[in-house]
Coordinates of C-alpha atoms in Angstrom, one line a residue:
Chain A
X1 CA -9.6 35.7 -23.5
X2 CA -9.7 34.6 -27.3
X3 CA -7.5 31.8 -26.3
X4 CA -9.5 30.4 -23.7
X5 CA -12.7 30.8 -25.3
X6 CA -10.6 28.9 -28.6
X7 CA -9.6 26.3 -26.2
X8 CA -13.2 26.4 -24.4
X9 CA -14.3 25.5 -28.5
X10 CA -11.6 22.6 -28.9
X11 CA -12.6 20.9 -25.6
X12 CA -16.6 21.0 -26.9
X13 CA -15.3 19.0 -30.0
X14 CA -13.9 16.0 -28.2
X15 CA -17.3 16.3 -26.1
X16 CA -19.3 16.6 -29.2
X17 CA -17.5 13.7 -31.3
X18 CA -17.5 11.5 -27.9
X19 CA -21.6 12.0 -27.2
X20 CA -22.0 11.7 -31.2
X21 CA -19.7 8.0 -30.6
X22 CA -21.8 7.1 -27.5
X23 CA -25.7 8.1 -29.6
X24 CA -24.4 6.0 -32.4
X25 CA -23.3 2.9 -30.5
X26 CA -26.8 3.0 -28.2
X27 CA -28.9 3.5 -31.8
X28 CA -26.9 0.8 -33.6
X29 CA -26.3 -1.4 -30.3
X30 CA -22.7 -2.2 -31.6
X31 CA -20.5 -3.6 -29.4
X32 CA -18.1 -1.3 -28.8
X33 CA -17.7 1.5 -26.7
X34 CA -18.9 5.1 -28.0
X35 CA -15.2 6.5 -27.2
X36 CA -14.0 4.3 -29.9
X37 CA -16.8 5.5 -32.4
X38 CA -15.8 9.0 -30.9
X39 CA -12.2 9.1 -31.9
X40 CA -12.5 7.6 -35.3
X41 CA -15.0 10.7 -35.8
X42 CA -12.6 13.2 -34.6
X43 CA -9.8 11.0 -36.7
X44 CA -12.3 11.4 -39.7
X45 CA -12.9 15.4 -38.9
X46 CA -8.9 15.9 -39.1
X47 CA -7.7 13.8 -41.7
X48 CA -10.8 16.3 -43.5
X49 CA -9.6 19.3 -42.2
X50 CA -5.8 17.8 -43.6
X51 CA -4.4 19.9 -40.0
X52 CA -4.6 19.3 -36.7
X53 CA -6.2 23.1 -35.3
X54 CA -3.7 24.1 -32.4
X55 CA -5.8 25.0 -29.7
X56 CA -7.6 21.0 -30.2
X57 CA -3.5 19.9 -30.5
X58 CA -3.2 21.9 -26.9
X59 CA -6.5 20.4 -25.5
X60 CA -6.3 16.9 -26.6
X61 CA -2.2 16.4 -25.4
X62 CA -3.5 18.0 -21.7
X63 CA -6.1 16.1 -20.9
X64 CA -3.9 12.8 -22.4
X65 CA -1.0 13.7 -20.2
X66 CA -3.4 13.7 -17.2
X67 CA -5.6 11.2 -18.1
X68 CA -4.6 9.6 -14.9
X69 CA -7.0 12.4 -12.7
X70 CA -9.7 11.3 -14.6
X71 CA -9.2 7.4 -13.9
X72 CA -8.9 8.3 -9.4
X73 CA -12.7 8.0 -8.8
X74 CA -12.6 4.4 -10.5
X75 CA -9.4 3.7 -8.0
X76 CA -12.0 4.7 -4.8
X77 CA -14.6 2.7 -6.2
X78 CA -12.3 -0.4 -5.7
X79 CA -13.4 0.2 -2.2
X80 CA -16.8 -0.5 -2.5
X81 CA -15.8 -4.3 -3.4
X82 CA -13.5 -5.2 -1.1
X83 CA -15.4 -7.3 0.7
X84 CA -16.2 -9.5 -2.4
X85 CA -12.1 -9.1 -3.3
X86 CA -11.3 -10.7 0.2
X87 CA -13.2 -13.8 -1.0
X88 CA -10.5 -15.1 -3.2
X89 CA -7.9 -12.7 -2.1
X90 CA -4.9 -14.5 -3.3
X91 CA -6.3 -16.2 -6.4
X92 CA -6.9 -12.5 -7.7
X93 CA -4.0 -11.0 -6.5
X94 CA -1.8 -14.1 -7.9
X95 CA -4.0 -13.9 -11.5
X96 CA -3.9 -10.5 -11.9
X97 CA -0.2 -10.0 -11.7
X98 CA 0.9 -12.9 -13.2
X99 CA -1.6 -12.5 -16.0
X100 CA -0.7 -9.2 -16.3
X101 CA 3.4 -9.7 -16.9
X102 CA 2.1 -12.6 -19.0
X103 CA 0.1 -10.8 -21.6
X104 CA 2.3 -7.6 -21.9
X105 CA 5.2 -10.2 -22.3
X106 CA 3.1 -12.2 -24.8
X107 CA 2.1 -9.1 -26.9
X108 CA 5.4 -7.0 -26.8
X109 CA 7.0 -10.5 -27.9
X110 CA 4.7 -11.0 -30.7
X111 CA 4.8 -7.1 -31.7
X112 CA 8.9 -7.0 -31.6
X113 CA 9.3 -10.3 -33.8
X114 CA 6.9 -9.6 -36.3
X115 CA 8.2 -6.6 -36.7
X116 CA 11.6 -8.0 -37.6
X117 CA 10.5 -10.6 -39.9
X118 CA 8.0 -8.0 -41.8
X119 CA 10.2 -5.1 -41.7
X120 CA 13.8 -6.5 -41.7
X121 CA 14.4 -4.1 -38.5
X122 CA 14.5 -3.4 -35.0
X123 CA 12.1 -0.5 -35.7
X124 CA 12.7 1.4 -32.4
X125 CA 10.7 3.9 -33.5
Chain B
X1 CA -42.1 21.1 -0.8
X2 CA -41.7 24.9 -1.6
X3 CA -39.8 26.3 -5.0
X4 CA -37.2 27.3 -3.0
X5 CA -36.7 24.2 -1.1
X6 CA -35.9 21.9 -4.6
X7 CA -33.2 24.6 -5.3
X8 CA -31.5 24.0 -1.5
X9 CA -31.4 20.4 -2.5
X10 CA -30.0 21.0 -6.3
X11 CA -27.1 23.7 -4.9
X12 CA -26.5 21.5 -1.7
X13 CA -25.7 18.0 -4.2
X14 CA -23.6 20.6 -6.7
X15 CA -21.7 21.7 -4.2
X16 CA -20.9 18.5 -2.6
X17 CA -20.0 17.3 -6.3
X18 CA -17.5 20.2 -6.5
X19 CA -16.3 19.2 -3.3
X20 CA -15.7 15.5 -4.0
X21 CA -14.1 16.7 -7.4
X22 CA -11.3 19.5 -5.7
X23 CA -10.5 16.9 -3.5
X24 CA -9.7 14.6 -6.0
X25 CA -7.4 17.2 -8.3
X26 CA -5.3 18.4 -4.1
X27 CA -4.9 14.5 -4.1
X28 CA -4.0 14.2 -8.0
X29 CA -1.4 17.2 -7.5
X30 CA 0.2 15.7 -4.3
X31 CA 0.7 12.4 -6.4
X32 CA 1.5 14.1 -8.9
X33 CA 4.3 15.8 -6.5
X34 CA 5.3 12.4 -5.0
X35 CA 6.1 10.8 -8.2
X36 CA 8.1 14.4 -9.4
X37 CA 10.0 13.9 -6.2
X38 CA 11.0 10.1 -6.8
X39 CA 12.3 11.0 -10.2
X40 CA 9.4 10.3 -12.3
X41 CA 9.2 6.4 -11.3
X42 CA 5.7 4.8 -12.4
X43 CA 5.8 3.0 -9.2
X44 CA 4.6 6.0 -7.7
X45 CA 1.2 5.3 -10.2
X46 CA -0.6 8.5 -9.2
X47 CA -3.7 6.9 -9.0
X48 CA -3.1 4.5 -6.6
X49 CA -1.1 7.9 -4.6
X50 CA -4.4 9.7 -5.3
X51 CA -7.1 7.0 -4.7
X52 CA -5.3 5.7 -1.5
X53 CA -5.4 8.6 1.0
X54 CA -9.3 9.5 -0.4
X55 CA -10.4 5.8 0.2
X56 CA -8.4 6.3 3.9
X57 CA -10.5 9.6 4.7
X58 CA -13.8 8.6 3.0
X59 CA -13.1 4.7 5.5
X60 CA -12.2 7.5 8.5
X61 CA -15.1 9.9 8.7
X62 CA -17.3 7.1 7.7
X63 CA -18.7 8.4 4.3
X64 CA -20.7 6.3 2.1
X65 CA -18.3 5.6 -1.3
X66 CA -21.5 6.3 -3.3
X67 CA -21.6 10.1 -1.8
X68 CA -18.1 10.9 -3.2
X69 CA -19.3 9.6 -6.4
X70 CA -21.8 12.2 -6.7
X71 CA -18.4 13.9 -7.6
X72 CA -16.3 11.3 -8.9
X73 CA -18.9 10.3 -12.1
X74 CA -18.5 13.4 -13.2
X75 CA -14.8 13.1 -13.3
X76 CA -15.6 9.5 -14.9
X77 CA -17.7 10.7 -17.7
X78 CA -14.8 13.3 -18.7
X79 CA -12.7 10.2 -19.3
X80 CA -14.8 10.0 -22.7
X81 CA -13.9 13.2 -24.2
X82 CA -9.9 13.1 -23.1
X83 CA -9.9 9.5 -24.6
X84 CA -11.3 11.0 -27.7
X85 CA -8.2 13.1 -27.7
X86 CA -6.2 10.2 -29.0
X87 CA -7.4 11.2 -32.4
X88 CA -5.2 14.0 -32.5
X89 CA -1.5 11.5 -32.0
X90 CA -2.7 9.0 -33.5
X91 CA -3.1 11.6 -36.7
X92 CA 0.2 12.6 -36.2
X93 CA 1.8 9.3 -36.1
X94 CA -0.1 8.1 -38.9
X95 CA 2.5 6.9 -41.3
X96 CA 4.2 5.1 -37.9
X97 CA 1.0 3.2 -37.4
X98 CA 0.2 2.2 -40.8
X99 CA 3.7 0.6 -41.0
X100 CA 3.4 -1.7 -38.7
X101 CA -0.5 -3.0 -39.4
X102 CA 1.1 -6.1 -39.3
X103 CA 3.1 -6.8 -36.0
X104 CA -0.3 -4.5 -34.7
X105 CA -2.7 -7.8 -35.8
X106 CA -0.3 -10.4 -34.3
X107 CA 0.6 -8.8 -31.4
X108 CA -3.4 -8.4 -30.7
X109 CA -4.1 -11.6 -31.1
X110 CA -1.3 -13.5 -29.1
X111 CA -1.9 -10.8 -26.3
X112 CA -5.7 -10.9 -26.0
X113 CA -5.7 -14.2 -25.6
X114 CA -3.4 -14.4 -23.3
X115 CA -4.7 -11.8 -21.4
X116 CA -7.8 -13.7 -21.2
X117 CA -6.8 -17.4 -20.4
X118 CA -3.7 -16.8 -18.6
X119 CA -5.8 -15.0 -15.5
X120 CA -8.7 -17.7 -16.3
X121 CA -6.3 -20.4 -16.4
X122 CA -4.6 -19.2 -12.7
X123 CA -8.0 -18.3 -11.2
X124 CA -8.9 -21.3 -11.5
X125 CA -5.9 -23.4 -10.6
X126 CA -5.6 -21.5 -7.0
X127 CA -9.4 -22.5 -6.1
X128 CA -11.5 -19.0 -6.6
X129 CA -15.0 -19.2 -7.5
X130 CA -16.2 -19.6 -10.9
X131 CA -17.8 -16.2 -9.9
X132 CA -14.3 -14.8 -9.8
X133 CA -13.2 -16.3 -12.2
X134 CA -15.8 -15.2 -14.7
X135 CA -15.0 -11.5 -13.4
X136 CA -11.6 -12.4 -13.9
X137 CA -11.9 -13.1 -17.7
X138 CA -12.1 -9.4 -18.9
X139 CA -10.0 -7.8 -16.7
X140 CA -7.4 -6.1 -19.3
X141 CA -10.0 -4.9 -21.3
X142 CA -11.3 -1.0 -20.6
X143 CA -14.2 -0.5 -18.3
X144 CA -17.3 -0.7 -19.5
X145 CA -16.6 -2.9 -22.1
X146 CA -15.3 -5.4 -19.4
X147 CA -18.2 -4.7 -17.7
X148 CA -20.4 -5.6 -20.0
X149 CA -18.8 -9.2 -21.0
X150 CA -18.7 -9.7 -17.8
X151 CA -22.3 -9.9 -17.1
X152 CA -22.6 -11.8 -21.0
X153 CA -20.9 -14.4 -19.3
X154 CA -22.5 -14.5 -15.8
X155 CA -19.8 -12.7 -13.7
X156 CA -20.2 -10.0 -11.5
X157 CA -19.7 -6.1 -13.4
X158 CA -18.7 -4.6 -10.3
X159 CA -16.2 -6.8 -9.6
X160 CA -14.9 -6.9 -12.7
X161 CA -14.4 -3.2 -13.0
X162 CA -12.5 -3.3 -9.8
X163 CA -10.0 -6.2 -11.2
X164 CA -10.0 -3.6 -14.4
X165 CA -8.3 -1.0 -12.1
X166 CA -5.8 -3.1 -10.3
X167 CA -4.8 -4.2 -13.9
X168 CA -4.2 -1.3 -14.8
X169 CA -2.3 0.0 -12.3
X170 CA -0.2 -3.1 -12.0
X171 CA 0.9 -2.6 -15.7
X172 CA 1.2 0.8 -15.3
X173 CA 4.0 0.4 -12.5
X174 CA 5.5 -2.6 -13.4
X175 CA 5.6 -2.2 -16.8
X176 CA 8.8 0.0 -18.1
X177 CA 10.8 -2.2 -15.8
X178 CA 9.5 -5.4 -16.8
X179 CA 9.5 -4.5 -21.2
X180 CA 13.7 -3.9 -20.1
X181 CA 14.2 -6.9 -17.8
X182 CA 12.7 -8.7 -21.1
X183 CA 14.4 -7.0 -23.7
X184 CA 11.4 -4.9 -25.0
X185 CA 13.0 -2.0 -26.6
X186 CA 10.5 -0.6 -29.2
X187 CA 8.7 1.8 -28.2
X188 CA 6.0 0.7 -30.2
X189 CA 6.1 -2.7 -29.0
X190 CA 6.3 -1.3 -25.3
X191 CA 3.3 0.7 -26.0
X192 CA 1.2 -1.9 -27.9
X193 CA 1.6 -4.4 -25.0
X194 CA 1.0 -1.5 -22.3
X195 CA -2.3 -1.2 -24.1
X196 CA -3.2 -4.4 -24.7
X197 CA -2.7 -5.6 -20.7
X198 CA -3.4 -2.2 -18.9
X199 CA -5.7 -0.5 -21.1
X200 CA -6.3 3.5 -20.6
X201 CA -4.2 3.6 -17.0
X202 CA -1.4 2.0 -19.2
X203 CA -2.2 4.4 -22.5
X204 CA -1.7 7.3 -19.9
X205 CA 1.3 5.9 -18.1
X206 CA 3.1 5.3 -21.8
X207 CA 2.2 8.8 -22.7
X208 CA 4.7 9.4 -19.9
X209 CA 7.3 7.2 -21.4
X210 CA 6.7 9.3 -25.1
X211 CA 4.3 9.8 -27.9
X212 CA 5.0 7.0 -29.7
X213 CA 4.2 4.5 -26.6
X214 CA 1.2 6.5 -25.9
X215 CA -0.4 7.0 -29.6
X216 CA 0.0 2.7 -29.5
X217 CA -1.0 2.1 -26.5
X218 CA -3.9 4.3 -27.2
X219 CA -4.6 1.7 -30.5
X220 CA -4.1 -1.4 -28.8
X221 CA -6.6 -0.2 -25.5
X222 CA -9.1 0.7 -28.7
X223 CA -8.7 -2.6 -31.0
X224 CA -8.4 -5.1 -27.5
X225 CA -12.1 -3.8 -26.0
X226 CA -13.2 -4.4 -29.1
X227 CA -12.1 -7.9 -30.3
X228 CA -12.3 -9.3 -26.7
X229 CA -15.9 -7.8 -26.8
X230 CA -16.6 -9.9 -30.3
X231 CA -14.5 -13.2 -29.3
X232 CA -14.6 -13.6 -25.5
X233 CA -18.6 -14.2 -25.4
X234 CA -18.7 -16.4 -27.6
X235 CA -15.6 -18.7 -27.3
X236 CA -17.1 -18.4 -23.7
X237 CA -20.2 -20.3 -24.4
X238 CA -18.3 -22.6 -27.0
X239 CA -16.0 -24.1 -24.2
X240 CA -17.3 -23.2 -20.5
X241 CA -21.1 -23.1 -21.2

């Protein structure tokens, strides 16, 4: 029961520090998304703290290794548009894949090179 | 009009909610089971296994998409707290990430912009509308960030968060085989491009691959909304306004 109500505690953080992103963004209008604002709070809170608390290191890598669940309702909600995707079907279909392949090939590229010339290594981390 | 009649309406639209929402986590498990049984491939993206059979049923009994939203928003607004999570491997990987500031900056600004003008570029060239092809500009950027360049440069949101999710799942599947077929081995390069083209269903399909991947992929979803957010507008009404 401690545990849970420990756990219960961690997942309020990441609630907390993500509301606390999203008030600041709306009262500053910055352009960015509250998350962002959210993690560097919680980044900020730990680097403080000098540890990561377990029960927030238990929370934080469950709901990361399923953040998939969390991303299902937008993959329904594709189904309200697909009228306006059959309009230029195979334009998009062609753009997103090809753009797709093009910019993860263009950025891994870029990452994997620079990080020769910089670093003198494959890295391979 | 009575007390009591407000709190049949309030329980009727929570239950429905909860509903919507344990449908969602059966489908989620299945997927989740499908993709266990094919030996972990990401071609079996679980939320295109999950989404699928609930937009099949919801098409089948005829049910409004907006109705199972009453549901699914909820499980949308979580996204923001689990996202905030990154904080904790990105912590941990510190050192990793400040070592390579560097290839990070390069590999962000090669990739966004190719992100962007590659799927502008192609739109364009196979005849969609400039609608589209507006929508089309933001697409590997995360939701309502892409959303809301979208309408700064007069495309349509909604469609634009649907070309969001198709992005993302297509990187998500494609990706691990595509980073070998082109000799992508670091994992920190696989995990910076994951998040740079597929954004948050490509941070949590690298978590898959490992924590490095993931705690990158999670930076380069982060640093991409944002300096597609600042650039794209404007370079936007430089050139095509």
């Amino acid at each position: 029961m401690r545990a849970f109500s420990r756990l219960a505690l961690a997942f309020l953080a990441l609630v907390a520090c993500d509301t606390a992103g999203r008030v600041i963004v709306r009262g500053l209008s910055l352009p960015v998304p509250g998350t962002v604002i959210g993690i560097l709070i919680l980044l900020a809170a730990i680097v403080a703290l000098r540890r990561v608390p377990e029960p927030l290191k238990e929370t934080a890598e469950f709901l990361l290794a399923h953040l998939n669940f969390f991303y299902i309702p937008a993959g329904v909600g594709v189904m309200a548009y697909a009228a306006l995707l059959a309009d230029d079907l195979w334009p998009i279909l062609v753009a997103l894949f090809a753009s797709t392949f093009l910019a993860m090939l263009a950025a891994g590229l870029a990452f994997q090179w620079t990080s020769r010339l910089t670093q003198g290594k494959d890295g391979g981390a | 009009m009575s007390d009591i009649g407000i709190k049949l309406i309030y329980w009727d639209r929570v239950l429905e909610a909860g509903f919507w929402i344990l449908l969602t986590l059966f489908f989620y498990y299945l997927a989740l089971r499908i993709q266990q049984a094919l030996g972990g491939t990401p071609l079996a993206n679980p939320v295109l296994l999950a989404s699928a059979p609930i937009i099949a049923l919801l098409v089948a009994a005829d049910i409004w998409v907006g109705d199972y939203m009453g549901g699914g928003q909820a499980l949308i607004w979580l996204l923001g707290p689990a996202t905030v999570g990154l904080a904790v491997p990105l912590y941990r990987n510190f050192a990793c990430v400040r070592s390579a500031l560097v290839p990070m900056a390069v590999s962000l600004a090669v990739g966004s912009a190719v992100a962007v003008l590659s799927a502008v570029l192609i739109g364009d060239a196979m005849g969609a509308s400039l609608e589209t092809v507006r929508s089309l500009a933001p697409k590997s950027v995360t939701t309502p960030i892409a959303m809301g360049i979208a309408e700064e440069i007069g495309g349509y949101a909604s469609l634009t968060a649907a070309f969001v999710i198709i992005t993302g799942i297509i990187g998500a599947a494609f990706g691990s085989m595509f980073f070998n077929l082109c000799r992508i081995g670091d994992a920190r390069a696989r995990g910076f491009a994951m998040g740079i083209a597929a954004h948050g269903i490509g941070t949590a399909r690298a978590f898959q691959e490992d924590e490095v991947s993931g705690t990158f992929s999670g930076a380069a979803m982060a640093l991409n909304g944002i300096v597609t957010a600042l650039v794209l507008p404007l370079l936007w009404l430089a050139f095509a306004g």
